[in-house]
C-alpha cells in the first residue's frame, strides 16, 4: 500500500493528468476495503460466538446472540458512519444557478428522466454498453460466489474429513489482487489488464467445478478472490474514462439492474453450488470475450 501511496504522490507532484493516477487511487481504495473486510470478518466472528442464540423472553418473538451479533455490531458502525457523514460531508448541488429563483426551483429533469437519458446514452455508445454488461456479469458472479463458496467448500471438506472436520480457515486474497493491479498498470492499460482478470476468473471457476480435493477447491476460490481485488480498480478506471461524468450516477444505476436480476435468478432458482459455479464460469467466459472486443475498440482510436 505504501508503494501505491508514494506513486500517487509522485504523480501528483509531477503535475501529470488525473487519468494517469486514477488507477492508483482505485487500487488503494480496494486495498483499504480489503483490510476493512478482514477486520470486519474477525469482529463478526467474535460477535457471533460471544453469546448463545436465544429469545429475550418466552413467547416474545425477539432473539439475541448467535448470528444476530454481527448485525448488531454493523448497526453501531452504521450509526457512527452516519454521524461522521452528516458532519464532514457537504451536499453536492451540481452546477451553480444563475439566480436565486433558479436555485430555489425544482430540477428540470426528474430521476426518471435522468434514467431515460442515461439509457439512451448507453445504447448509443457501444463502449458504455459493453462496460455495463461486463461489470454486471463479473459482479453477478462475485455475489453468487459469496453465497455459494462457504457451503460448497464445507460440504467438500466434510466428505474428506468426516467427523474430524472442525471448521474452515477462511482467508481473503483481495488485497493481493489490488497490489498486483497497482504494479501491472505500470505496463498495461486497464482494458488489457481486464482481459487477463476475466480470463483468470474463468479458469478459477473451472477449477472450482472440477476440484478433486478441498485443497484444490480452496486454492481456486482464493484465485477468484484475487481477481476480485484486481477487478474493482481496473473497472473503476475504465468507467472513469468511458462513462460521461454528467450522467455517471444514472448510468451506474442502470448497470445494477442486470446485476440484481442475475443474483435474484440464482437465489430464487435454488441452484446447487456446482451449477452456480458453472453459471459463473459461463458468465466469465462471456465477459472475457466482450472485454477483448472493448479493448479492440479502445485500441483502434
Short mmCIF file of C-alpha atoms in Angstrom, two decimals:
data_model
loop_
_atom_site.label_atom_id
_atom_site.label_comp_id
_atom_site.label_asym_id
_atom_site.label_seq_id
_atom_site.Cartn_x
_atom_site.Cartn_y
_atom_site.Cartn_z
CA UNK A 1 0.00 0.00 0.00
CA UNK A 2 2.89 2.37 0.79
CA UNK A 3 4.24 1.87 -2.73
CA UNK A 4 0.88 2.84 -4.21
CA UNK A 5 0.72 5.95 -2.00
CA UNK A 6 4.25 7.00 -2.95
CA UNK A 7 3.48 6.50 -6.64
CA UNK A 8 0.32 8.57 -6.36
CA UNK A 9 2.11 11.41 -4.53
CA UNK A 10 4.93 11.36 -7.08
CA UNK A 11 2.41 11.52 -9.89
CA UNK A 12 0.65 14.49 -8.32
CA UNK A 13 3.95 16.31 -7.71
CA UNK A 14 4.92 15.83 -11.35
CA UNK A 15 1.67 17.53 -12.40
CA UNK A 16 0.51 14.59 -14.51
CA UNK A 17 -3.08 14.17 -15.68
CA UNK A 18 -5.86 12.89 -13.46
CA UNK A 19 -6.38 9.77 -15.57
CA UNK A 20 -2.76 8.74 -15.11
CA UNK A 21 -3.17 8.24 -11.35
CA UNK A 22 -6.87 7.38 -11.12
CA UNK A 23 -5.97 3.69 -11.32
CA UNK A 24 -3.65 4.06 -8.33
CA UNK A 25 -6.44 5.72 -6.39
CA UNK A 26 -8.84 2.85 -7.10
CA UNK A 27 -6.11 0.35 -6.22
CA UNK A 28 -5.52 1.98 -2.84
CA UNK A 29 -9.27 2.14 -2.20
CA UNK A 30 -9.66 -1.57 -2.95
CA UNK A 31 -6.68 -2.37 -0.73
CA UNK A 32 -8.24 -0.41 2.11
CA UNK A 33 -11.60 -2.10 1.54
CA UNK A 34 -9.91 -5.49 1.78
CA UNK A 35 -8.24 -4.57 5.08
CA UNK A 36 -11.57 -3.43 6.50
CA UNK A 37 -13.27 -6.60 5.20
CA UNK A 38 -10.74 -8.79 7.02
CA UNK A 39 -11.14 -6.84 10.26
CA UNK A 40 -14.92 -6.87 9.91
CA UNK A 41 -14.88 -10.64 9.40
CA UNK A 42 -12.84 -11.17 12.55
CA UNK A 43 -15.08 -8.88 14.60
CA UNK A 44 -18.23 -10.51 13.19
CA UNK A 45 -16.90 -13.96 14.09
CA UNK A 46 -16.22 -12.85 17.67
CA UNK A 47 -19.67 -11.25 17.92
CA UNK A 48 -21.40 -14.39 16.60
CA UNK A 49 -19.66 -16.58 19.20
CA UNK A 50 -19.96 -14.12 22.06
CA UNK A 51 -23.42 -15.16 23.24
CA UNK A 52 -25.84 -18.02 22.63
CA UNK A 53 -28.75 -17.51 20.27
CA UNK A 54 -31.85 -17.35 22.47
CA UNK A 55 -35.13 -15.42 22.88
CA UNK A 56 -35.22 -12.36 25.09
CA UNK A 57 -38.16 -13.84 26.98
CA UNK A 58 -40.62 -16.65 26.49
CA UNK A 59 -43.03 -16.17 23.56
CA UNK A 60 -41.55 -12.73 22.87
CA UNK A 61 -40.52 -13.48 19.28
CA UNK A 62 -37.32 -11.42 19.72
CA UNK A 63 -33.91 -13.06 19.91
CA UNK A 64 -30.36 -12.08 20.84
CA UNK A 65 -26.91 -13.59 20.46
CA UNK A 66 -25.61 -16.06 17.92
CA UNK A 67 -25.63 -14.92 14.30
CA UNK A 68 -27.54 -11.78 15.29
CA UNK A 69 -24.38 -10.43 16.94
CA UNK A 70 -22.65 -9.28 13.71
CA UNK A 71 -25.80 -7.41 12.65
CA UNK A 72 -25.90 -5.60 16.00
CA UNK A 73 -22.26 -4.60 15.55
CA UNK A 74 -22.93 -3.41 11.99
CA UNK A 75 -25.78 -1.23 13.30
CA UNK A 76 -23.33 0.53 15.61
CA UNK A 77 -20.90 1.02 12.70
CA UNK A 78 -23.67 2.48 10.52
CA UNK A 79 -24.68 4.96 13.21
CA UNK A 80 -21.05 6.09 13.61
CA UNK A 81 -20.63 6.48 9.84
CA UNK A 82 -23.91 8.42 9.66
CA UNK A 83 -22.67 10.85 12.30
CA UNK A 84 -19.36 11.36 10.51
CA UNK A 85 -21.00 11.88 7.11
CA UNK A 86 -23.51 14.40 8.48
CA UNK A 87 -20.68 16.45 10.00
CA UNK A 88 -17.91 16.08 7.40
CA UNK A 89 -19.78 15.81 4.09
CA UNK A 90 -21.25 18.75 2.23
CA UNK A 91 -24.17 18.40 -0.15
CA UNK A 92 -23.30 18.44 -3.85
CA UNK A 93 -25.94 20.50 -5.63
CA UNK A 94 -24.28 20.31 -9.03
CA UNK A 95 -23.75 23.40 -11.17
CA UNK A 96 -24.30 26.82 -9.67
CA UNK A 97 -27.58 28.55 -10.51
CA UNK A 98 -27.58 31.87 -12.28
CA UNK A 99 -30.20 33.37 -9.96
CA UNK A 100 -31.88 32.81 -6.63
CA UNK A 101 -35.07 31.79 -8.43
CA UNK A 102 -33.18 29.06 -10.25
CA UNK A 103 -31.57 27.93 -7.00
CA UNK A 104 -34.95 27.54 -5.34
CA UNK A 105 -36.68 25.92 -8.30
CA UNK A 106 -37.05 22.20 -8.83
CA UNK A 107 -34.54 20.35 -11.03
CA UNK A 108 -35.51 20.45 -14.67
CA UNK A 109 -35.18 16.70 -15.08
CA UNK A 110 -36.64 14.17 -12.71
CA UNK A 111 -34.93 10.96 -11.68
CA UNK A 112 -36.94 9.03 -14.27
CA UNK A 113 -35.91 11.48 -17.00
CA UNK A 114 -32.29 11.11 -15.94
CA UNK A 115 -32.53 7.33 -16.21
CA UNK A 116 -34.16 7.59 -19.64
CA UNK A 117 -31.39 9.91 -20.80
CA UNK A 118 -28.77 7.54 -19.36
CA UNK A 119 -30.40 4.60 -21.16
CA UNK A 120 -30.31 6.44 -24.49
CA UNK A 121 -26.66 7.39 -23.97
CA UNK A 122 -25.78 3.80 -23.10
CA UNK A 123 -27.49 2.36 -26.15
CA UNK A 124 -25.87 4.91 -28.47
CA UNK A 125 -22.35 4.31 -27.16
CA UNK A 126 -21.12 0.70 -27.62
CA UNK A 127 -18.24 1.26 -25.18
CA UNK A 128 -20.61 2.20 -22.35
CA UNK A 129 -22.92 -0.72 -23.20
CA UNK A 130 -20.05 -3.22 -23.21
CA UNK A 131 -18.70 -1.79 -19.97
CA UNK A 132 -22.10 -2.16 -18.29
CA UNK A 133 -22.65 -5.74 -19.46
CA UNK A 134 -19.15 -6.79 -18.42
CA UNK A 135 -19.43 -5.24 -14.96
CA UNK A 136 -22.86 -6.85 -14.40
CA UNK A 137 -21.56 -10.27 -15.41
CA UNK A 138 -18.50 -10.12 -13.17
CA UNK A 139 -20.21 -8.63 -10.13
CA UNK A 140 -23.14 -11.01 -10.54
CA UNK A 141 -20.70 -13.92 -10.50
CA UNK A 142 -18.97 -12.41 -7.48
CA UNK A 143 -22.19 -12.21 -5.44
CA UNK A 144 -23.19 -15.75 -6.42
CA UNK A 145 -19.72 -16.85 -5.35
CA UNK A 146 -20.18 -15.12 -1.98
CA UNK A 147 -23.42 -17.04 -1.39
CA UNK A 148 -22.12 -20.42 -2.53
CA UNK A 149 -18.45 -20.83 -1.70
CA UNK A 150 -18.89 -21.49 2.03
CA UNK A 151 -21.45 -24.34 1.74
CA UNK A 152 -19.61 -25.81 -1.25
CA UNK A 153 -16.22 -25.92 0.46
CA UNK A 154 -17.73 -27.04 3.77
CA UNK A 155 -19.50 -29.97 2.10
CA UNK A 156 -16.33 -30.98 0.26
CA UNK A 157 -14.30 -30.82 3.47
CA UNK A 158 -16.82 -32.94 5.39
CA UNK A 159 -16.66 -35.58 2.67
CA UNK A 160 -12.88 -35.85 3.09
CA UNK A 161 -12.52 -35.44 6.85
CA UNK A 162 -15.83 -36.74 8.15
CA UNK A 163 -16.04 -36.49 11.96
CA UNK A 164 -12.61 -34.83 12.10
CA UNK A 165 -13.96 -31.69 10.40
CA UNK A 166 -13.50 -28.70 12.70
CA UNK A 167 -14.28 -25.69 10.54
CA UNK A 168 -12.50 -23.93 7.68
CA UNK A 169 -9.65 -21.39 7.83
CA UNK A 170 -11.20 -18.79 5.53
CA UNK A 171 -8.96 -16.06 4.14
CA UNK A 172 -9.13 -13.09 1.80
CA UNK A 173 -6.86 -12.54 -1.24
CA UNK A 174 -8.40 -9.28 -2.47
CA UNK A 175 -5.51 -7.26 -1.03
CA UNK A 176 -3.04 -9.25 -3.10
CA UNK A 177 -5.13 -8.61 -6.21
CA UNK A 178 -5.24 -4.85 -5.65
CA UNK A 179 -1.47 -4.80 -5.08
CA UNK A 180 -0.87 -6.77 -8.28
CA UNK A 181 -3.04 -4.28 -10.17
CA UNK A 182 -1.02 -1.31 -8.92
CA UNK A 183 2.14 -2.98 -10.23
CA UNK A 184 0.70 -4.28 -13.51
CA UNK A 185 -0.89 -0.98 -14.50
CA UNK A 186 2.61 0.49 -14.91
CA UNK A 187 2.98 -1.56 -18.11
CA UNK A 188 -0.59 -2.46 -19.13
CA UNK A 189 -3.66 -0.39 -19.86
CA UNK A 190 -6.80 -1.13 -17.80
CA UNK A 191 -8.52 -2.61 -20.87
CA UNK A 192 -5.64 -5.05 -21.40
CA UNK A 193 -5.39 -5.94 -17.73
CA UNK A 194 -9.12 -6.60 -17.53
CA UNK A 195 -8.83 -9.29 -20.22
CA UNK A 196 -6.33 -11.10 -18.01
CA UNK A 197 -8.57 -10.64 -14.95
CA UNK A 198 -11.67 -12.10 -16.61
CA UNK A 199 -9.72 -14.92 -18.25
CA UNK A 200 -8.18 -15.88 -14.91
CA UNK A 201 -11.60 -15.74 -13.24
CA UNK A 202 -12.96 -18.11 -15.90
CA UNK A 203 -10.16 -20.58 -15.21
CA UNK A 204 -10.72 -20.24 -11.45
CA UNK A 205 -14.38 -21.23 -11.74
CA UNK A 206 -13.41 -24.14 -13.99
CA UNK A 207 -11.02 -25.35 -11.29
CA UNK A 208 -13.72 -24.92 -8.63
CA UNK A 209 -16.22 -27.02 -10.61
CA UNK A 210 -13.75 -29.84 -11.24
CA UNK A 211 -11.89 -29.62 -7.93
CA UNK A 212 -10.88 -33.08 -6.79
CA UNK A 213 -9.94 -32.13 -3.26
CA UNK A 214 -10.54 -29.49 -0.60
CA UNK A 215 -7.08 -28.01 -1.18
CA UNK A 216 -7.51 -27.53 -4.93
CA UNK A 217 -11.01 -26.09 -4.47
CA UNK A 218 -9.81 -23.69 -1.79
CA UNK A 219 -6.88 -22.52 -3.94
CA UNK A 220 -9.19 -21.96 -6.92
CA UNK A 221 -11.60 -19.93 -4.80
CA UNK A 222 -8.78 -17.76 -3.47
CA UNK A 223 -7.60 -17.28 -7.05
CA UNK A 224 -11.00 -15.85 -7.92
CA UNK A 225 -10.88 -13.59 -4.86
CA UNK A 226 -7.55 -12.30 -6.15
CA UNK A 227 -9.20 -11.39 -9.46
CA UNK A 228 -11.87 -9.52 -7.47
CA UNK A 229 -9.12 -7.38 -5.97
CA UNK A 230 -7.86 -6.62 -9.48
CA UNK A 231 -11.31 -6.13 -10.99
CA UNK A 232 -12.54 -3.14 -8.99
CA UNK A 233 -9.61 -0.78 -9.67
CA UNK A 234 -9.42 -1.81 -13.34
CA UNK A 235 -13.16 -1.46 -13.92
CA UNK A 236 -13.27 1.77 -11.92
CA UNK A 237 -10.53 3.20 -14.13
CA UNK A 238 -12.30 2.11 -17.33
CA UNK A 239 -15.62 3.54 -16.17
CA UNK A 240 -13.90 6.81 -15.35
CA UNK A 241 -12.59 7.04 -18.92
CA UNK A 242 -15.68 5.72 -20.74
CA UNK A 243 -18.77 6.92 -18.83
CA UNK A 244 -19.53 10.66 -19.20
CA UNK A 245 -19.28 12.45 -15.89
CA UNK A 246 -22.58 14.33 -16.24
CA UNK A 247 -24.58 11.07 -16.45
CA UNK A 248 -22.32 8.83 -14.39
CA UNK A 249 -24.68 8.33 -11.45
CA UNK A 250 -27.68 7.44 -13.61
CA UNK A 251 -25.67 5.13 -15.88
CA UNK A 252 -24.19 3.31 -12.89
CA UNK A 253 -27.73 2.76 -11.59
CA UNK A 254 -28.64 1.21 -14.94
CA UNK A 255 -25.67 -1.14 -14.63
CA UNK A 256 -27.10 -2.50 -11.39
CA UNK A 257 -30.40 -3.63 -12.97
CA UNK A 258 -28.98 -6.66 -14.82
CA UNK A 259 -26.68 -7.32 -11.86
CA UNK A 260 -29.63 -7.63 -9.48
CA UNK A 261 -31.51 -9.82 -11.97
CA UNK A 262 -28.56 -12.21 -12.14
CA UNK A 263 -28.31 -12.50 -8.37
CA UNK A 264 -32.09 -12.90 -7.91
CA UNK A 265 -32.17 -15.62 -10.57
CA UNK A 266 -29.51 -17.58 -8.73
CA UNK A 267 -31.22 -17.26 -5.35
CA UNK A 268 -34.80 -17.87 -6.46
CA UNK A 269 -33.98 -20.93 -8.60
CA UNK A 270 -32.22 -22.63 -5.66
CA UNK A 271 -29.29 -23.83 -7.76
CA UNK A 272 -26.74 -26.20 -6.30
CA UNK A 273 -23.25 -24.80 -5.65
CA UNK A 274 -21.78 -26.75 -8.59
CA UNK A 275 -24.42 -25.50 -11.05
CA UNK A 276 -23.98 -21.97 -9.69
CA UNK A 277 -20.23 -22.10 -10.30
CA UNK A 278 -20.81 -23.42 -13.83
CA UNK A 279 -23.11 -20.44 -14.41
CA UNK A 280 -20.43 -18.10 -13.03
CA UNK A 281 -17.78 -19.65 -15.30
CA UNK A 282 -20.06 -19.19 -18.30
CA UNK A 283 -20.65 -15.53 -17.45
CA UNK A 284 -16.91 -15.01 -17.00
CA UNK A 285 -16.28 -16.53 -20.43
CA UNK A 286 -18.76 -14.10 -21.99
CA UNK A 287 -17.22 -11.21 -20.04
CA UNK A 288 -13.76 -12.16 -21.35
CA UNK A 289 -14.96 -12.16 -24.97
CA UNK A 290 -16.73 -8.81 -24.53
CA UNK A 291 -13.68 -7.31 -22.84
CA UNK A 292 -11.50 -8.38 -25.78
CA UNK A 293 -13.97 -6.60 -28.07
CA UNK A 294 -13.92 -3.49 -25.84
CA UNK A 295 -10.12 -3.50 -25.79
CA UNK A 296 -10.02 -3.69 -29.58
CA UNK A 297 -12.41 -0.75 -29.85
CA UNK A 298 -10.40 1.36 -27.45
CA UNK A 299 -7.07 0.45 -29.05
CA UNK A 300 -8.24 1.40 -32.54
CA UNK A 301 -8.62 5.05 -31.52
#
